[in-house]
C-alpha cells in the first residue's frame, strides 16, 4: 500500500527530530559503535511510527537496542516538546534493527570470495547471441 503525502511528511519530520534527539542524548555513539536512523515509517492513522536503526560496529546489538528502548520515554518526551505544534498526537515509537548494511557486507564478501576462487585467465561469460 502506498504511503500518503501526510504520512511521508510526518515520517520526515520524525526522522529529522529523532536524529537530533539521538545526538543530544548521546545515543548516536554507543560503546564505540555508530547508531543512525535509516528510516521512519508511519501508519496511515499517524498513531504509530516504526523507527529503523542502523548499528555500525556495535558489538552487542541486543544490548544496544535494549538501551534505546529503556530511553524510549525520554526520547518520546523530548520529541513531544519539539513537534507539539505540528502533530495532534505523538505516535507510539517502535524501534527495529535495520540490518541492510550487514546483508550488503555479506554479499560483498561472497562476491570477493567468488572472484578470488575463479581461475586466473578465465573470462566472464558474455550475454551476446551467437550470430548466424
Coordinates of N, CA and C in Angstrom, one line a residue:
X1 N 0.8 -1.2 0.0 CA 0.0 0.0 0.0 C 0.9 1.2 0.0
X2 N 0.5 2.2 -0.8 CA 1.3 3.4 -1.0 C 1.1 4.4 0.2
X3 N 2.2 5.0 0.6 CA 2.2 6.0 1.7 C 1.5 7.3 1.2
X4 N 0.7 7.9 2.0 CA 0.1 9.1 1.7 C 1.1 10.3 1.9
X5 N 0.7 11.4 1.4 CA 1.6 12.6 1.5 C 1.8 13.0 2.9
X6 N 0.8 13.0 3.7 CA 0.9 13.3 5.1 C 1.8 12.3 5.9
X7 N 1.6 11.1 5.6 CA 2.5 10.1 6.2 C 3.9 10.3 5.9
X8 N 4.3 10.7 4.7 CA 5.6 11.0 4.3 C 6.2 12.2 5.0
X9 N 5.3 13.2 5.1 CA 5.7 14.5 5.8 C 6.0 14.2 7.3
X10 N 5.1 13.5 7.9 CA 5.3 13.2 9.4 C 6.5 12.3 9.6
X11 N 6.7 11.3 8.7 CA 7.9 10.5 8.8 C 9.2 11.3 8.7
X12 N 9.2 12.2 7.7 CA 10.4 13.0 7.5 C 10.6 13.9 8.7
X13 N 9.6 14.5 9.3 CA 9.7 15.3 10.5 C 10.2 14.5 11.7
X14 N 9.6 13.3 11.9 CA 10.1 12.5 13.0 C 11.5 12.0 12.8
X15 N 11.9 11.7 11.6 CA 13.3 11.3 11.3 C 14.3 12.4 11.7
X16 N 14.0 13.6 11.2 CA 14.8 14.7 11.5 C 14.9 15.0 13.0
X17 N 13.8 15.1 13.6 CA 13.8 15.4 15.1 C 14.5 14.3 15.9
X18 N 14.2 13.0 15.5 CA 14.8 11.9 16.3 C 16.3 11.9 16.1
X19 N 16.8 12.2 14.9 CA 18.2 12.2 14.7 C 18.8 13.3 15.6
X20 N 18.2 14.4 15.7 CA 18.7 15.5 16.6 C 18.7 15.0 18.1
X21 N 17.6 14.4 18.5 CA 17.4 13.9 19.8 C 18.5 12.8 20.2
X22 N 18.7 11.9 19.3 CA 19.7 10.8 19.5 C 21.1 11.5 19.7
X23 N 21.4 12.5 18.9 CA 22.7 13.1 19.1 C 22.8 13.9 20.5
X24 N 21.7 14.5 20.8 CA 21.7 15.3 22.1 C 21.8 14.4 23.3
X25 N 21.1 13.2 23.2 CA 21.1 12.3 24.4 C 22.3 11.4 24.4
X26 N 23.2 11.5 23.4 CA 24.3 10.6 23.3 C 24.1 9.2 22.8
X27 N 23.0 9.0 22.1 CA 22.6 7.7 21.7 C 23.1 7.4 20.3
X28 N 23.8 8.4 19.6 CA 24.3 8.2 18.3 C 25.6 7.4 18.3
X29 N 26.3 7.5 19.5 CA 27.5 6.7 19.7 C 27.4 5.9 20.9
X30 N 27.2 4.5 20.8 CA 27.1 3.7 21.9 C 28.2 2.6 21.8
X31 N 29.0 2.5 22.9 CA 30.0 1.6 23.0 C 31.0 1.6 21.8
X32 N 31.3 2.7 21.3 CA 32.2 2.8 20.2 C 31.6 2.6 18.8
X33 N 30.3 2.2 18.8 CA 29.6 2.0 17.5 C 28.7 3.2 17.2
X34 N 28.4 3.2 15.9 CA 27.6 4.3 15.4 C 26.1 3.9 15.3
X35 N 25.2 4.7 15.8 CA 23.8 4.4 15.7 C 23.2 5.5 14.8
X36 N 22.5 5.1 13.7 CA 21.9 6.1 12.9 C 20.5 5.7 12.5
X37 N 19.6 6.6 12.3 CA 18.2 6.3 11.9 C 18.2 6.3 10.4
X38 N 17.8 5.1 9.9 CA 17.8 4.9 8.4 C 16.4 5.2 7.8
X39 N 15.4 5.0 8.6 CA 14.0 5.2 8.0 C 13.0 5.3 9.2
X40 N 11.9 6.0 8.9 CA 10.8 6.1 9.8 C 9.6 5.8 9.0
X41 N 8.8 4.9 9.3 CA 7.5 4.5 8.6 C 6.4 4.8 9.6
X42 N 5.4 5.5 9.1 CA 4.3 5.9 9.9 C 3.0 5.2 9.4
X43 N 2.2 4.7 10.3 CA 0.9 4.1 10.0 C 0.0 5.2 9.4
X44 N -1.0 4.7 8.6 CA -2.0 5.7 8.0 C -2.7 6.6 9.0
X45 N -3.0 6.1 10.2 CA -3.7 6.9 11.2 C -2.7 7.8 12.0
X46 N -1.4 7.7 11.7 CA -0.3 8.5 12.3 C -0.2 8.3 13.8
X47 N -0.6 7.2 14.3 CA -0.5 6.9 15.7 C 0.6 6.0 16.1
X48 N 1.3 5.4 15.1 CA 2.4 4.5 15.3 C 3.5 4.8 14.3
X49 N 4.8 4.8 14.8 CA 5.9 5.0 13.9 C 6.9 3.9 14.2
X50 N 7.4 3.3 13.1 CA 8.5 2.3 13.1 C 9.8 3.1 12.8
X51 N 10.7 3.0 13.8 CA 12.0 3.7 13.6 C 13.0 2.6 13.3
X52 N 13.6 2.7 12.2 CA 14.7 1.7 11.8 C 16.0 2.2 12.1
X53 N 16.8 1.5 12.9 CA 18.1 1.9 13.3 C 19.2 1.1 12.7
X54 N 20.2 1.7 12.1 CA 21.4 1.1 11.6 C 22.5 1.1 12.7
X55 N 23.0 0.0 13.0 CA 24.1 -0.1 14.0 C 25.4 -0.5 13.4
X56 N 26.3 0.4 13.3 CA 27.6 0.2 12.6 C 28.7 0.0 13.7
X57 N 29.3 -1.2 13.6 CA 30.4 -1.6 14.5 C 30.0 -1.6 16.0
X58 N 28.7 -2.0 16.2 CA 28.2 -2.2 17.6 C 28.4 -3.6 17.9
X59 N 29.1 -3.9 19.1 CA 29.4 -5.2 19.5 C 28.2 -6.1 19.9
X60 N 27.4 -5.5 20.7 CA 26.2 -6.2 21.2 C 24.9 -5.5 20.7
X61 N 24.3 -6.0 19.6 CA 23.2 -5.4 19.0 C 22.0 -5.4 20.0
X62 N 21.7 -6.6 20.6 CA 20.6 -6.7 21.5 C 20.7 -5.7 22.7
X63 N 21.9 -5.6 23.3 CA 22.1 -4.7 24.4 C 21.9 -3.2 24.0
X64 N 22.3 -2.9 22.8 CA 22.2 -1.5 22.3 C 20.7 -1.2 22.1
X65 N 20.0 -2.2 21.5 CA 18.5 -2.0 21.2 C 17.8 -1.8 22.6
X66 N 18.2 -2.6 23.6 CA 17.6 -2.6 24.9 C 17.8 -1.2 25.5
X67 N 19.0 -0.7 25.4 CA 19.4 0.6 25.9 C 18.5 1.7 25.3
X68 N 18.3 1.6 24.0 CA 17.5 2.6 23.3 C 16.0 2.5 23.8
X69 N 15.5 1.2 23.9 CA 14.2 1.0 24.4 C 14.0 1.6 25.8
X70 N 15.0 1.5 26.7 CA 15.0 2.0 28.0 C 14.9 3.5 28.0
X71 N 15.5 4.1 27.1 CA 15.5 5.6 26.9 C 14.2 6.1 26.1
X72 N 13.4 5.1 25.8 CA 12.2 5.4 24.9 C 11.3 6.5 25.5
X73 N 11.1 6.5 26.8 CA 10.2 7.5 27.4 C 10.8 8.9 27.3
X74 N 12.1 9.0 27.6 CA 12.8 10.3 27.5 C 12.8 10.8 26.0
X75 N 13.1 9.9 25.1 CA 13.1 10.2 23.7 C 11.7 10.8 23.3
X76 N 10.6 10.1 23.7 CA 9.3 10.5 23.3 C 8.9 11.8 23.9
X77 N 9.3 12.1 25.2 CA 9.0 13.3 25.8 C 9.7 14.5 25.1
X78 N 11.0 14.3 24.8 CA 11.7 15.3 24.0 C 11.1 15.5 22.6
X79 N 10.7 14.5 22.0 CA 10.0 14.6 20.7 C 8.7 15.4 20.8
X80 N 8.0 15.1 21.9 CA 6.7 15.8 22.1 C 6.9 17.3 22.2
X81 N 7.9 17.7 22.9 CA 8.1 19.1 23.1 C 8.5 19.8 21.8
X82 N 9.2 19.0 20.9 CA 9.6 19.6 19.6 C 8.5 19.7 18.6
X83 N 7.6 18.7 18.5 CA 6.6 18.6 17.4 C 5.2 18.8 17.9
X84 N 5.0 19.4 19.1 CA 3.7 19.5 19.6 C 2.8 20.5 18.8
X85 N 3.4 21.4 18.0 CA 2.7 22.3 17.2 C 2.4 21.8 15.8
X86 N 3.1 20.7 15.4 CA 2.8 20.1 14.1 C 1.9 18.9 14.2
X87 N 1.9 18.2 15.3 CA 1.1 16.9 15.4 C 0.1 17.0 16.6
X88 N -1.1 16.5 16.4 CA -2.0 16.4 17.5 C -1.7 15.4 18.5
X89 N -1.3 14.2 18.1 CA -0.9 13.2 19.0 C 0.5 12.7 18.6
X90 N 1.3 12.4 19.6 CA 2.7 11.9 19.3 C 2.5 10.4 19.1
X91 N 3.1 9.9 18.0 CA 2.9 8.5 17.7 C 3.7 7.6 18.7
X92 N 3.3 6.4 18.8 CA 4.0 5.4 19.6 C 5.2 5.0 18.7
X93 N 6.4 5.0 19.4 CA 7.6 4.7 18.7 C 8.0 3.3 18.9
X94 N 8.2 2.5 17.8 CA 8.7 1.2 17.9 C 10.1 1.2 17.2
X95 N 11.1 0.6 17.8 CA 12.4 0.6 17.3 C 12.8 -0.8 16.7
X96 N 13.4 -0.8 15.5 CA 13.7 -2.0 14.8 C 15.2 -1.9 14.3
X97 N 15.9 -3.0 14.3 CA 17.3 -3.0 13.8 C 17.2 -3.2 12.3
X98 N 17.8 -2.2 11.6 CA 17.9 -2.3 10.1 C 19.2 -2.9 9.8
X99 N 19.1 -4.2 9.3 CA 20.3 -4.9 9.1 C 20.7 -5.0 7.6
X100 N 20.3 -4.0 6.8 CA 20.6 -3.9 5.4 C 22.1 -3.8 5.2
X101 N 22.8 -3.0 6.0 CA 24.2 -2.9 5.8 C 24.9 -4.3 6.1
X102 N 24.4 -5.0 7.0 CA 25.0 -6.3 7.3 C 24.9 -7.3 6.1
X103 N 23.7 -7.2 5.5 CA 23.4 -8.1 4.3 C 24.3 -7.6 3.2
X104 N 24.5 -6.3 3.0 CA 25.3 -5.8 1.9 C 26.8 -6.3 2.1
X105 N 27.3 -6.2 3.4 CA 28.6 -6.6 3.7 C 28.8 -8.1 3.4
X106 N 27.8 -8.9 3.7 CA 27.9 -10.4 3.5 C 27.9 -10.7 2.0
X107 N 27.1 -9.9 1.2 CA 27.1 -10.1 -0.2 C 28.4 -9.7 -0.9
X108 N 29.0 -8.6 -0.4 CA 30.2 -8.1 -0.9 C 31.3 -9.1 -0.6
X109 N 31.3 -9.7 0.6 CA 32.3 -10.7 0.9 C 32.2 -12.0 0.0
X110 N 30.9 -12.4 -0.2 CA 30.7 -13.5 -1.1 C 31.2 -13.3 -2.5
X111 N 31.0 -12.1 -3.0 CA 31.4 -11.7 -4.4 C 33.0 -11.7 -4.4
X112 N 33.6 -11.2 -3.4 CA 35.1 -11.2 -3.4 C 35.6 -12.6 -3.3
X113 N 34.9 -13.5 -2.6 CA 35.3 -14.9 -2.4 C 35.2 -15.6 -3.8
X114 N 34.1 -15.4 -4.5 CA 33.9 -16.0 -5.8 C 34.9 -15.5 -6.8
X115 N 35.2 -14.2 -6.7 CA 36.2 -13.7 -7.7 C 37.6 -14.2 -7.4
X116 N 37.9 -14.4 -6.1 CA 39.2 -15.0 -5.7 C 39.4 -16.4 -6.1
X117 N 38.3 -17.2 -6.1 CA 38.3 -18.6 -6.4 C 38.3 -18.9 -7.9
X118 N 38.0 -17.9 -8.7 CA 37.9 -18.0 -10.2 C 39.4 -18.2 -10.7
X119 N 39.6 -19.2 -11.5 CA 41.0 -19.4 -12.0 C 41.5 -18.2 -12.8
X120 N 42.7 -17.9 -12.7 CA 43.2 -16.7 -13.5 C 43.1 -17.0 -15.0
X121 N 42.8 -15.9 -15.7 CA 42.7 -16.0 -17.2 C 41.4 -16.4 -17.7
X122 N 40.5 -16.9 -16.8 CA 39.1 -17.2 -17.2 C 38.3 -15.9 -17.4
X123 N 37.6 -15.9 -18.5 CA 36.9 -14.7 -18.8 C 35.4 -14.9 -18.3
X124 N 34.8 -13.8 -18.0 CA 33.4 -13.8 -17.6 C 32.6 -14.1 -18.9
X125 N 31.5 -14.9 -18.7 CA 30.6 -15.2 -19.9 C 29.9 -13.9 -20.3
X126 N 29.8 -13.8 -21.7 CA 29.1 -12.6 -22.2 C 27.6 -13.1 -22.6
X127 N 26.8 -12.1 -22.6 CA 25.4 -12.4 -22.9 C 25.0 -12.1 -24.4
X128 N 26.0 -12.1 -25.3 CA 25.8 -11.9 -26.7 C 25.2 -13.1 -27.3
X129 N 24.3 -12.9 -28.3 CA 23.8 -14.0 -29.0 C 24.8 -14.5 -30.1
X130 N 24.7 -15.7 -30.5 CA 25.6 -16.3 -31.5 C 25.1 -15.8 -32.9
X131 N 25.9 -15.0 -33.6 CA 25.5 -14.5 -34.9 C 25.5 -15.7 -35.9
X132 N 24.5 -15.7 -36.8 CA 24.4 -16.8 -37.8 C 24.3 -16.3 -39.2

